[in-house]
PDB file of C-alpha atoms in Angstrom:
ATOM      1  CA  MET A   1     -27.326  12.006  -1.322  1.00 30.00           C
ATOM      2  CA  ARG A   2     -25.697   9.239  -3.389  1.00 37.00           C
ATOM      3  CA  LEU A   3     -25.361   8.948  -6.853  1.00 38.00           C
ATOM      4  CA  VAL A   4     -26.389   5.017  -8.161  1.00 42.00           C
ATOM      5  CA  ILE A   5     -25.480   4.148 -11.526  1.00 42.00           C
ATOM      6  CA  GLU A   6     -27.371   0.788 -12.877  1.00 50.00           C
ATOM      7  CA  LYS A   7     -25.635  -0.867 -15.490  1.00 47.00           C
ATOM      8  CA  ARG A   8     -25.662  -4.199 -16.748  1.00 49.00           C
ATOM      9  CA  GLY A   9     -28.340  -5.127 -13.616  1.00 50.00           C
ATOM     10  CA  TYR A  10     -25.296  -3.876 -11.480  1.00 50.00           C
ATOM     11  CA  ILE A  11     -25.933  -1.266  -8.915  1.00 47.00           C
ATOM     12  CA  TYR A  12     -23.752   0.388  -7.300  1.00 48.00           C
ATOM     13  CA  ASN A  13     -22.518   3.769  -5.519  1.00 51.00           C
ATOM     14  CA  SER A  14     -20.543   6.091  -7.541  1.00 46.00           C
ATOM     15  CA  ILE A  15     -20.135   9.075  -5.373  1.00 43.00           C
ATOM     16  CA  THR A  16     -20.599   9.488  -1.744  1.00 46.00           C
ATOM     17  CA  ALA A  17     -20.836  13.224   0.158  1.00 39.00           C
ATOM     18  CA  VAL A  18     -17.532  11.969   1.163  1.00 41.00           C
ATOM     19  CA  GLN A  19     -16.146  12.051  -1.955  1.00 44.00           C
ATOM     20  CA  LYS A  20     -17.631  14.593  -3.555  1.00 45.00           C
ATOM     21  CA  GLU A  21     -16.100  17.020  -0.243  1.00 46.00           C
ATOM     22  CA  MET A  22     -12.299  16.127  -1.443  1.00 57.00           C
ATOM     23  CA  ARG A  23      -9.711  16.806  -4.327  1.00 75.00           C
ATOM     24  CA  THR A  24      -9.587  14.946  -7.400  1.00 89.00           C
ATOM     25  CA  LEU A  25      -7.266  13.465  -9.876  1.00 96.00           C
ATOM     26  CA  THR A  26      -5.925  15.789 -12.325  1.00 96.00           C
ATOM     27  CA  SER A  27      -6.772  14.365 -16.126  1.00 96.00           C
ATOM     28  CA  ASP A  28      -3.703  12.487 -16.689  1.00 97.00           C
ATOM     29  CA  GLN A  29      -3.707  10.453 -13.374  1.00 97.00           C
ATOM     30  CA  TRP A  30      -7.165   8.947 -14.414  1.00 98.00           C
ATOM     31  CA  GLN A  31      -6.029   8.028 -18.026  1.00 98.00           C
ATOM     32  CA  LEU A  32      -3.367   6.398 -15.817  1.00 98.00           C
ATOM     33  CA  ALA A  33      -4.778   5.036 -13.220  1.00 98.00           C
ATOM     34  CA  LYS A  34      -7.349   3.341 -15.394  1.00 98.00           C
ATOM     35  CA  LYS A  35      -5.183   2.037 -17.725  1.00 98.00           C
ATOM     36  CA  LEU A  36      -3.069   0.490 -14.967  1.00 98.00           C
ATOM     37  CA  LEU A  37      -6.176  -1.194 -12.774  1.00 98.00           C
ATOM     38  CA  ARG A  38      -7.645  -2.641 -16.552  1.00 98.00           C
ATOM     39  CA  GLU A  39      -4.353  -3.949 -17.091  1.00 98.00           C
ATOM     40  CA  ALA A  40      -3.584  -5.608 -13.177  1.00 98.00           C
ATOM     41  CA  ALA A  41      -7.465  -6.816 -13.496  1.00 98.00           C
ATOM     42  CA  GLN A  42      -6.625  -8.286 -16.746  1.00 98.00           C
ATOM     43  CA  TYR A  43      -3.671  -9.763 -14.766  1.00 98.00           C
ATOM     44  CA  GLN A  44      -5.701 -10.995 -12.191  1.00 98.00           C
ATOM     45  CA  MET A  45      -7.796 -12.712 -14.791  1.00 97.00           C
ATOM     46  CA  MET A  46      -5.159 -14.666 -16.261  1.00 97.00           C
ATOM     47  CA  LEU A  47      -3.838 -15.536 -13.199  1.00 96.00           C
ATOM     48  CA  GLU A  48      -7.154 -17.267 -11.998  1.00 96.00           C
ATOM     49  CA  LYS A  49      -6.676 -19.852 -15.096  1.00 95.00           C
ATOM     50  CA  GLY A  50      -3.178 -20.878 -13.598  1.00 93.00           C
ATOM     51  CA  ALA A  51      -1.249 -22.658 -10.398  1.00 91.00           C
ATOM     52  CA  PHE A  52      -1.872 -19.414  -8.404  1.00 94.00           C
ATOM     53  CA  ALA A  53      -5.679 -19.409  -8.476  1.00 95.00           C
ATOM     54  CA  ASP A  54      -6.208 -21.316  -5.511  1.00 95.00           C
ATOM     55  CA  GLN A  55      -4.648 -18.438  -3.357  1.00 96.00           C
ATOM     56  CA  LEU A  56      -6.490 -15.016  -5.143  1.00 97.00           C
ATOM     57  CA  ILE A  57      -9.884 -14.102  -2.923  1.00 97.00           C
ATOM     58  CA  ASP A  58     -12.878 -14.551  -4.520  1.00 96.00           C
ATOM     59  CA  ARG A  59     -14.683 -11.487  -5.901  1.00 96.00           C
ATOM     60  CA  THR A  60     -11.599  -8.480  -4.544  1.00 97.00           C
ATOM     61  CA  THR A  61     -10.143  -6.566  -7.388  1.00 98.00           C
ATOM     62  CA  PRO A  62      -6.607  -4.829  -7.541  1.00 98.00           C
ATOM     63  CA  VAL A  63      -6.078  -2.922  -5.044  1.00 98.00           C
ATOM     64  CA  LEU A  64      -3.744  -0.014  -6.898  1.00 98.00           C
ATOM     65  CA  TRP A  65      -3.240   2.201  -3.726  1.00 98.00           C
ATOM     66  CA  PHE A  66      -4.065   3.616  -0.804  1.00 98.00           C
ATOM     67  CA  GLY A  67      -4.493   7.137   0.040  1.00 97.00           C
ATOM     68  CA  ASP A  68      -5.080  10.564  -1.402  1.00 97.00           C
ATOM     69  CA  ALA A  69      -3.247  10.913  -4.600  1.00 97.00           C
ATOM     70  CA  THR A  70      -4.169  14.271  -4.981  1.00 96.00           C
ATOM     71  CA  ARG A  71      -1.437  15.391  -2.807  1.00 95.00           C
ATOM     72  CA  SER A  72       2.482  15.473  -2.559  1.00 97.00           C
ATOM     73  CA  SER A  73       2.721  12.408  -0.155  1.00 97.00           C
ATOM     74  CA  TRP A  74       5.828   9.902   0.903  1.00 98.00           C
ATOM     75  CA  VAL A  75       5.031   6.277  -0.074  1.00 98.00           C
ATOM     76  CA  THR A  76       4.893   3.557   2.149  1.00 98.00           C
ATOM     77  CA  VAL A  77       5.333   0.117   0.054  1.00 98.00           C
ATOM     78  CA  ALA A  78       4.370  -3.576   1.320  1.00 97.00           C
ATOM     79  CA  THR A  79       4.091  -6.772  -0.421  1.00 96.00           C
ATOM     80  CA  ASN A  80       0.785  -6.861  -1.264  1.00 97.00           C
ATOM     81  CA  PRO A  81      -2.910  -6.245   0.326  1.00 96.00           C
ATOM     82  CA  SER A  82      -4.060  -8.470   3.309  1.00 93.00           C
ATOM     83  CA  ARG A  83      -6.085 -10.908   3.451  1.00 94.00           C
ATOM     84  CA  SER A  84      -7.278  -9.648   7.268  1.00 93.00           C
ATOM     85  CA  GLN A  85      -8.193  -6.708   5.085  1.00 93.00           C
ATOM     86  CA  PHE A  86     -11.662  -8.717   2.990  1.00 94.00           C
ATOM     87  CA  LEU A  87     -12.118 -11.615   5.398  1.00 93.00           C
ATOM     88  CA  ASP A  88     -13.016 -12.790   8.442  1.00 91.00           C
ATOM     89  CA  ARG A  89     -12.390 -15.198  10.923  1.00 90.00           C
ATOM     90  CA  THR A  90     -14.626 -17.869   9.087  1.00 93.00           C
ATOM     91  CA  GLY A  91     -13.406 -17.008   5.987  1.00 92.00           C
ATOM     92  CA  ALA A  92     -16.507 -14.791   4.996  1.00 94.00           C
ATOM     93  CA  LEU A  93     -16.136 -11.358   3.089  1.00 95.00           C
ATOM     94  CA  ARG A  94     -16.126  -8.521   5.540  1.00 92.00           C
ATOM     95  CA  PHE A  95     -17.851  -5.927   3.661  1.00 89.00           C
ATOM     96  CA  ASP A  96     -20.213  -6.279   0.513  1.00 87.00           C
ATOM     97  CA  GLU A  97     -19.762  -3.799  -2.617  1.00 83.00           C
ATOM     98  CA  HIS A  98     -20.701  -0.995  -1.058  1.00 85.00           C
ATOM     99  CA  GLY A  99     -17.050  -1.576   1.354  1.00 90.00           C
ATOM    100  CA  PRO A 100     -14.114   0.623   1.185  1.00 95.00           C
ATOM    101  CA  LEU A 101     -12.774  -1.281  -1.643  1.00 96.00           C
ATOM    102  CA  PHE A 102     -14.041  -2.787  -4.443  1.00 96.00           C
ATOM    103  CA  ILE A 103     -15.754  -6.235  -4.289  1.00 96.00           C
ATOM    104  CA  ARG A 104     -17.544  -7.459  -6.946  1.00 96.00           C
ATOM    105  CA  PRO A 105     -20.759  -8.561  -6.825  1.00 95.00           C
ATOM    106  CA  GLN A 106     -21.879 -12.464  -7.306  1.00 92.00           C
ATOM    107  CA  SER A 107     -23.331 -11.535 -10.823  1.00 93.00           C
ATOM    108  CA  MET A 108     -20.611  -9.412 -12.061  1.00 96.00           C
ATOM    109  CA  THR A 109     -18.341 -10.541 -14.476  1.00 96.00           C
ATOM    110  CA  TRP A 110     -14.738  -9.642 -14.769  1.00 97.00           C
ATOM    111  CA  ASP A 111     -15.869  -7.750 -18.689  1.00 97.00           C
ATOM    112  CA  ASP A 112     -18.483  -5.999 -16.098  1.00 97.00           C
ATOM    113  CA  TYR A 113     -15.935  -4.747 -13.871  1.00 97.00           C
ATOM    114  CA  LEU A 114     -13.612  -3.225 -17.208  1.00 98.00           C
ATOM    115  CA  GLN A 115     -16.430  -0.447 -17.831  1.00 97.00           C
ATOM    116  CA  GLU A 116     -15.658   2.859 -16.992  1.00 96.00           C
ATOM    117  CA  GLU A 117     -18.019   3.865 -14.491  1.00 97.00           C
ATOM    118  CA  ILE A 118     -16.954   1.232 -11.983  1.00 97.00           C
ATOM    119  CA  LEU A 119     -13.199   1.261 -12.808  1.00 98.00           C
ATOM    120  CA  THR A 120     -13.638   4.817 -11.817  1.00 97.00           C
ATOM    121  CA  ASP A 121     -15.612   3.709  -8.681  1.00 96.00           C
ATOM    122  CA  SER A 122     -12.417   2.131  -7.692  1.00 97.00           C
ATOM    123  CA  ILE A 123     -10.327   4.814  -7.921  1.00 97.00           C
ATOM    124  CA  ARG A 124     -12.638   6.879  -6.063  1.00 96.00           C
ATOM    125  CA  ARG A 125     -12.441   4.050  -3.004  1.00 96.00           C
ATOM    126  CA  PHE A 126      -8.302   4.039  -3.208  1.00 97.00           C
ATOM    127  CA  ASN A 127      -8.197   7.974  -3.194  1.00 96.00           C
ATOM    128  CA  HIS A 128     -10.518   8.012  -0.245  1.00 96.00           C
ATOM    129  CA  TYR A 129      -9.784   5.610   2.086  1.00 97.00           C
ATOM    130  CA  PHE A 130      -8.862   6.870   4.595  1.00 96.00           C
ATOM    131  CA  LYS A 131     -11.690   9.255   4.914  1.00 94.00           C
ATOM    132  CA  GLN A 132     -13.670   6.150   4.978  1.00 89.00           C
ATOM    133  CA  PRO A 133     -15.137   4.154   8.273  1.00 86.00           C
ATOM    134  CA  ASN A 134     -13.740   0.616   7.358  1.00 88.00           C
ATOM    135  CA  VAL A 135     -10.171   1.236   7.185  1.00 92.00           C
ATOM    136  CA  TYR A 136      -7.952  -1.614   8.641  1.00 94.00           C
ATOM    137  CA  ARG A 137      -6.479  -0.037  11.461  1.00 95.00           C
ATOM    138  CA  THR A 138      -5.323  -3.422  12.682  1.00 93.00           C
ATOM    139  CA  TRP A 139      -2.017  -3.288  10.494  1.00 95.00           C
ATOM    140  CA  PHE A 140      -2.328   0.470   9.513  1.00 97.00           C
ATOM    141  CA  GLY A 141      -2.870   2.083  13.086  1.00 97.00           C
ATOM    142  CA  ARG A 142      -5.273   4.217  14.680  1.00 96.00           C
ATOM    143  CA  PRO A 143      -4.915   8.278  14.168  1.00 96.00           C
ATOM    144  CA  GLY A 144      -2.541   9.235  16.802  1.00 94.00           C
ATOM    145  CA  GLY A 145      -2.025   5.375  18.033  1.00 95.00           C
ATOM    146  CA  GLY A 146       0.725   2.994  17.003  1.00 96.00           C
ATOM    147  CA  LYS A 147       1.662   0.267  14.271  1.00 96.00           C
ATOM    148  CA  LEU A 148       2.977   2.425  11.030  1.00 98.00           C
ATOM    149  CA  GLU A 149       0.525   5.476  12.280  1.00 98.00           C
ATOM    150  CA  GLY A 150       2.806   5.512  15.099  1.00 97.00           C
ATOM    151  CA  PHE A 151       5.970   5.250  12.932  1.00 98.00           C
ATOM    152  CA  LEU A 152       4.967   7.773  10.547  1.00 98.00           C
ATOM    153  CA  ASN A 153       4.317   9.904  12.761  1.00 98.00           C
ATOM    154  CA  GLY A 154       7.339  10.658  14.535  1.00 98.00           C
ATOM    155  CA  PHE A 155       8.320  10.535  10.937  1.00 98.00           C
ATOM    156  CA  GLY A 156       6.436  13.820  10.568  1.00 98.00           C
ATOM    157  CA  ALA A 157       3.754  12.177   8.548  1.00 98.00           C
ATOM    158  CA  SER A 158       0.228  10.594   8.546  1.00 98.00           C
ATOM    159  CA  LEU A 159      -2.074   8.331   6.975  1.00 98.00           C
ATOM    160  CA  TYR A 160      -5.347  10.727   7.950  1.00 97.00           C
ATOM    161  CA  GLU A 161      -3.904  13.963   9.566  1.00 93.00           C
ATOM    162  CA  ASP A 162      -4.197  16.766   7.275  1.00 88.00           C
ATOM    163  CA  THR A 163      -1.742  18.592   8.979  1.00 88.00           C
ATOM    164  CA  SER A 164       1.096  16.390   8.634  1.00 91.00           C
ATOM    165  CA  ASP A 165       3.446  15.262   5.428  1.00 96.00           C
ATOM    166  CA  PRO A 166       0.464  13.388   4.077  1.00 97.00           C
ATOM    167  CA  VAL A 167       1.387   9.491   2.833  1.00 98.00           C
ATOM    168  CA  ILE A 168       0.221   7.002   0.805  1.00 98.00           C
ATOM    169  CA  HIS A 169       0.101   3.302   0.482  1.00 98.00           C
ATOM    170  CA  LEU A 170       1.137   0.519  -1.991  1.00 97.00           C
ATOM    171  CA  ASP A 171       2.423  -2.681  -2.728  1.00 98.00           C
ATOM    172  CA  PHE A 172       4.469  -4.760  -4.905  1.00 97.00           C
ATOM    173  CA  PHE A 173       1.763  -6.582  -6.087  1.00 97.00           C
ATOM    174  CA  PRO A 174      -2.003  -5.038  -5.838  1.00 98.00           C
ATOM    175  CA  PHE A 175      -3.930  -8.350  -5.463  1.00 98.00           C
ATOM    176  CA  PRO A 176      -5.088 -10.284  -1.827  1.00 97.00           C
ATOM    177  CA  THR A 177      -4.591 -13.284  -1.604  1.00 97.00           C
ATOM    178  CA  GLN A 178      -5.455 -16.564   1.410  1.00 95.00           C
ATOM    179  CA  HIS A 179      -1.803 -16.425   2.513  1.00 94.00           C
ATOM    180  CA  TYR A 180       1.268 -14.498   3.081  1.00 90.00           C
ATOM    181  CA  MET A 181       3.132 -14.360   0.159  1.00 91.00           C
ATOM    182  CA  GLY A 182       6.405 -15.747   1.544  1.00 88.00           C
ATOM    183  CA  ALA A 183       4.018 -18.779   2.786  1.00 92.00           C
ATOM    184  CA  ILE A 184       2.685 -19.335  -1.149  1.00 93.00           C
ATOM    185  CA  LYS A 185       5.141 -21.507  -3.069  1.00 92.00           C
ATOM    186  CA  GLU A 186       3.743 -20.435  -6.446  1.00 92.00           C
ATOM    187  CA  ARG A 187       4.177 -17.040  -5.460  1.00 93.00           C
ATOM    188  CA  GLY A 188       7.628 -16.934  -8.197  1.00 92.00           C
ATOM    189  CA  VAL A 189       4.095 -17.167 -10.972  1.00 91.00           C
ATOM    190  CA  LEU A 190       3.782 -13.695  -9.700  1.00 93.00           C
ATOM    191  CA  GLU A 191       7.247 -12.423  -8.549  1.00 92.00           C
ATOM    192  CA  ASP A 192       9.162 -13.398 -11.498  1.00 93.00           C
ATOM    193  CA  SER A 193       6.240 -12.283 -14.383  1.00 95.00           C
ATOM    194  CA  SER A 194       6.806  -8.985 -16.306  1.00 96.00           C
ATOM    195  CA  PHE A 195       4.075  -7.747 -14.767  1.00 97.00           C
ATOM    196  CA  GLY A 196       5.652  -8.086 -11.189  1.00 95.00           C
ATOM    197  CA  GLN A 197       8.801  -6.722 -12.473  1.00 95.00           C
ATOM    198  CA  THR A 198       7.617  -3.745 -13.720  1.00 97.00           C
ATOM    199  CA  PHE A 199       4.203  -2.711 -12.407  1.00 98.00           C
ATOM    200  CA  LEU A 200       5.416  -1.030  -8.921  1.00 98.00           C
ATOM    201  CA  LEU A 201       7.627   1.720 -10.935  1.00 97.00           C
ATOM    202  CA  ARG A 202       4.517   2.331 -13.511  1.00 98.00           C
ATOM    203  CA  LEU A 203       2.669   2.840 -10.405  1.00 98.00           C
ATOM    204  CA  LEU A 204       4.833   5.250  -8.878  1.00 98.00           C
ATOM    205  CA  GLU A 205       4.522   7.731 -11.816  1.00 98.00           C
ATOM    206  CA  LEU A 206       1.250   8.542 -10.849  1.00 98.00           C
ATOM    207  CA  PHE A 207       1.995   9.993  -7.759  1.00 98.00           C
ATOM    208  CA  SER A 208       3.285  13.103  -6.796  1.00 97.00           C
ATOM    209  CA  LEU A 209       6.358  11.398  -4.219  1.00 98.00           C
ATOM    210  CA  LYS A 210       8.116  13.369  -1.754  1.00 98.00           C
ATOM    211  CA  GLY A 211      10.173  10.077  -1.118  1.00 98.00           C
ATOM    212  CA  ILE A 212       9.198   6.043  -0.776  1.00 98.00           C
ATOM    213  CA  ILE A 213       9.858   4.146   2.980  1.00 98.00           C
ATOM    214  CA  LEU A 214      10.386   0.084   2.230  1.00 98.00           C
ATOM    215  CA  LEU A 215       8.663  -1.582   4.968  1.00 97.00           C
ATOM    216  CA  GLY A 216      10.512  -4.663   5.813  1.00 96.00           C
ATOM    217  CA  LYS A 217      14.124  -5.800   4.334  1.00 95.00           C
ATOM    218  CA  GLU A 218      12.753  -7.862   2.297  1.00 95.00           C
ATOM    219  CA  HIS A 219      10.671  -5.286   0.315  1.00 96.00           C
ATOM    220  CA  THR A 220      14.134  -3.071   0.248  1.00 97.00           C
ATOM    221  CA  GLU A 221      16.328  -5.825  -1.110  1.00 97.00           C
ATOM    222  CA  ARG A 222      13.282  -6.175  -4.098  1.00 96.00           C
ATOM    223  CA  PHE A 223      13.424  -2.291  -4.928  1.00 97.00           C
ATOM    224  CA  ALA A 224      16.937  -2.674  -5.060  1.00 97.00           C
ATOM    225  CA  LYS A 225      16.742  -4.973  -7.662  1.00 95.00           C
ATOM    226  CA  LEU A 226      13.812  -3.081  -9.623  1.00 95.00           C
ATOM    227  CA  GLU A 227      16.743  -0.435  -9.696  1.00 96.00           C
ATOM    228  CA  PRO A 228      19.979  -1.596  -8.951  1.00 96.00           C
ATOM    229  CA  ASP A 229      21.830   1.347  -9.508  1.00 96.00           C
ATOM    230  CA  ILE A 230      20.876   2.745  -6.054  1.00 97.00           C
ATOM    231  CA  ASP A 231      23.673   3.642  -3.486  1.00 96.00           C
ATOM    232  CA  TRP A 232      22.681   2.724  -0.466  1.00 97.00           C
ATOM    233  CA  THR A 233      23.963   4.029   3.143  1.00 97.00           C
ATOM    234  CA  THR A 234      23.186   1.884   6.059  1.00 97.00           C
ATOM    235  CA  TYR A 235      22.472   3.214   9.441  1.00 97.00           C
ATOM    236  CA  GLN A 236      21.156   2.090  12.918  1.00 93.00           C
ATOM    237  CA  ALA A 237      18.583   3.949  15.397  1.00 92.00           C
ATOM    238  CA  PRO A 238      20.623   5.292  18.319  1.00 90.00           C
ATOM    239  CA  ASP A 239      18.813   3.314  21.353  1.00 93.00           C
ATOM    240  CA  TYR A 240      17.445   0.589  18.914  1.00 95.00           C
ATOM    241  CA  PRO A 241      20.062  -1.226  17.259  1.00 94.00           C
ATOM    242  CA  ASP A 242      18.200  -3.609  15.892  1.00 94.00           C
ATOM    243  CA  ALA A 243      16.469  -1.191  14.392  1.00 95.00           C
ATOM    244  CA  SER A 244      18.935  -0.895  11.334  1.00 96.00           C
ATOM    245  CA  PHE A 245      17.661   1.019   7.723  1.00 98.00           C
ATOM    246  CA  GLN A 246      19.160   2.186   4.840  1.00 98.00           C
ATOM    247  CA  ILE A 247      18.634   5.200   2.887  1.00 98.00           C
ATOM    248  CA  GLY A 248      19.553   6.337  -0.941  1.00 98.00           C
ATOM    249  CA  PHE A 249      18.351   8.282  -3.883  1.00 97.00           C
ATOM    250  CA  SER A 250      16.328   7.075  -7.078  1.00 97.00           C
ATOM    251  CA  SER A 251      17.604   8.588 -10.122  1.00 96.00           C
ATOM    252  CA  GLN A 252      14.553   7.100 -12.136  1.00 96.00           C
ATOM    253  CA  PHE A 253      12.184   9.038  -9.706  1.00 97.00           C
ATOM    254  CA  GLN A 254      14.359  11.636  -8.320  1.00 96.00           C
ATOM    255  CA  LEU A 255      13.785  11.680  -4.220  1.00 97.00           C
ATOM    256  CA  PRO A 256      14.805  10.130  -1.175  1.00 98.00           C
ATOM    257  CA  VAL A 257      14.050   5.967  -0.566  1.00 98.00           C
ATOM    258  CA  VAL A 258      13.734   4.744   2.967  1.00 98.00           C
ATOM    259  CA  GLY A 259      14.399   1.016   3.419  1.00 98.00           C
ATOM    260  CA  LEU A 260      12.893  -0.281   6.679  1.00 97.00           C
ATOM    261  CA  HIS A 261      15.105  -3.548   7.806  1.00 96.00           C
ATOM    262  CA  PHE A 262      11.762  -3.535  10.272  1.00 95.00           C
ATOM    263  CA  LYS A 263       8.024  -3.503   9.761  1.00 94.00           C
ATOM    264  CA  PRO A 264       6.624  -0.964  12.078  1.00 95.00           C
ATOM    265  CA  SER A 265       2.799  -2.479  11.475  1.00 91.00           C
ATOM    266  CA  GLU A 266       3.309  -5.901  12.655  1.00 86.00           C
ATOM    267  CA  GLN A 267       4.292  -7.936  15.792  1.00 71.00           C
ATOM    268  CA  PHE A 268       7.864  -7.657  17.228  1.00 68.00           C
ATOM    269  CA  ILE A 269       8.335  -5.366  14.199  1.00 76.00           C
ATOM    270  CA  GLY A 270       9.206  -8.175  11.866  1.00 80.00           C
ATOM    271  CA  LEU A 271      12.424  -8.729  14.267  1.00 85.00           C
ATOM    272  CA  GLY A 272      11.222 -11.698  15.835  1.00 83.00           C
ATOM    273  CA  ASN A 273      10.746 -12.438  19.751  1.00 81.00           C
ATOM    274  CA  ARG A 274      14.164 -11.474  21.093  1.00 87.00           C
ATOM    275  CA  LYS A 275      15.583  -9.376  23.235  1.00 92.00           C
ATOM    276  CA  ASP A 276      18.625  -6.818  21.547  1.00 93.00           C
ATOM    277  CA  GLU A 277      22.119  -6.193  22.642  1.00 93.00           C
ATOM    278  CA  ASN A 278      21.296  -3.910  24.853  1.00 92.00           C
ATOM    279  CA  GLY A 279      18.384  -6.504  26.641  1.00 93.00           C
ATOM    280  CA  VAL A 280      15.557  -4.434  25.529  1.00 91.00           C
ATOM    281  CA  SER A 281      12.908  -6.764  23.882  1.00 91.00           C
ATOM    282  CA  HIS A 282      11.811  -5.729  20.661  1.00 91.00           C
ATOM    283  CA  GLY A 283       8.394  -5.703  21.916  1.00 89.00           C
ATOM    284  CA  THR A 284       9.342  -2.653  23.325  1.00 92.00           C
ATOM    285  CA  TYR A 285      10.300  -1.316  20.019  1.00 93.00           C
ATOM    286  CA  GLY A 286       6.951  -1.581  19.298  1.00 93.00           C
ATOM    287  CA  ALA A 287       5.040   0.077  21.304  1.00 94.00           C
ATOM    288  CA  ALA A 288       3.952   3.162  19.799  1.00 95.00           C
ATOM    289  CA  GLU A 289       6.130   6.243  21.716  1.00 96.00           C
ATOM    290  CA  HIS A 290       9.173   3.242  20.414  1.00 96.00           C
ATOM    291  CA  LEU A 291       7.956   3.776  17.120  1.00 97.00           C
ATOM    292  CA  TYR A 292       7.224   7.376  17.181  1.00 97.00           C
ATOM    293  CA  ARG A 293      11.086   7.638  18.105  1.00 97.00           C
ATOM    294  CA  ILE A 294      12.514   5.709  16.103  1.00 97.00           C
ATOM    295  CA  GLY A 295      10.339   7.205  13.380  1.00 98.00           C
ATOM    296  CA  ALA A 296      11.868  10.322  14.044  1.00 98.00           C
ATOM    297  CA  ILE A 297      15.341   8.648  14.122  1.00 98.00           C
ATOM    298  CA  VAL A 298      15.076   7.971  10.392  1.00 98.00           C
ATOM    299  CA  ARG A 299      13.387  11.604   9.664  1.00 98.00           C
ATOM    300  CA  GLU A 300      16.838  13.007  10.950  1.00 98.00           C
ATOM    301  CA  GLU A 301      18.702  10.961   8.946  1.00 97.00           C
ATOM    302  CA  VAL A 302      16.832  11.790   5.511  1.00 98.00           C
ATOM    303  CA  ILE A 303      17.305  15.217   6.120  1.00 96.00           C
ATOM    304  CA  ARG A 304      20.865  14.683   6.963  1.00 96.00           C
ATOM    305  CA  TYR A 305      21.539  12.965   4.149  1.00 95.00           C
ATOM    306  CA  ALA A 306      19.384  15.651   1.535  1.00 92.00           C
ATOM    307  CA  GLN A 307      21.934  18.195   3.147  1.00 91.00           C
ATOM    308  CA  LYS A 308      25.060  15.973   2.531  1.00 85.00           C
ATOM    309  CA  GLY A 309      23.751  15.503  -1.844  1.00 71.00           C
ATOM    310  CA  ASP A 310      23.057  19.301  -1.914  1.00 63.00           C
TER     311      ASP A 310
END
């Protein structure tokens, strides 16, 4: 069964049967989510009028998070939603307005998008993302597989499974771009803006958090600038000397923050095609079974860190 709403000539699916079966956000979460989504959309409108405009993917809308925000969860943090989440190899959109994330139809203006019902639809899609069929598993990984999910399984968590600690993924910047952020020369327009410096911290207030996992050294450094009072301790995973990570405690959110200096979702986990001091290839680090082991090691150190703080 589908509830279809028509507004300004645009017909869209507001609720699916799968969505009806799931928990819903609290009234405070709905209020904050709509406020932040409206703010992000208005900032995207502004970016479309400046030097950053060519980097934005036409008809996409801000993605605030991926996962079930009704549960107390770990949060993983990366840069921004991937181009490959939205575009195929030819540059065409991978899905239309009925896909897992909200794509504006050609006839939909930003004013149309900012209507209450459509913001609500977008937020439901964030919350039900990992229950939908078109999950971007090339980056997130498959249930029981490798990539980010493999690392998280070793950590005792999952993007998909209800039997593990739940995980929500979000990004410093909620805008899909044509190129990787590091390759965009105009990225300072976004990174150095008031929006870029404050949005993530305000977004984190929406969730009930167990802890924060930063996916990469540059993300750890970026978060450290946002909360400079964190006292970090650096670790190396035994048997994986190049898989270093940091653990600190956020006084703002009152929870542990893990800063990985590698990227479980990317080839060679962001370390390059080299070998470590033991002669082990970084490509080996990225195999599912090794990501699982590294995740378990990180979890053990987080537990020890928390016990020392008690």
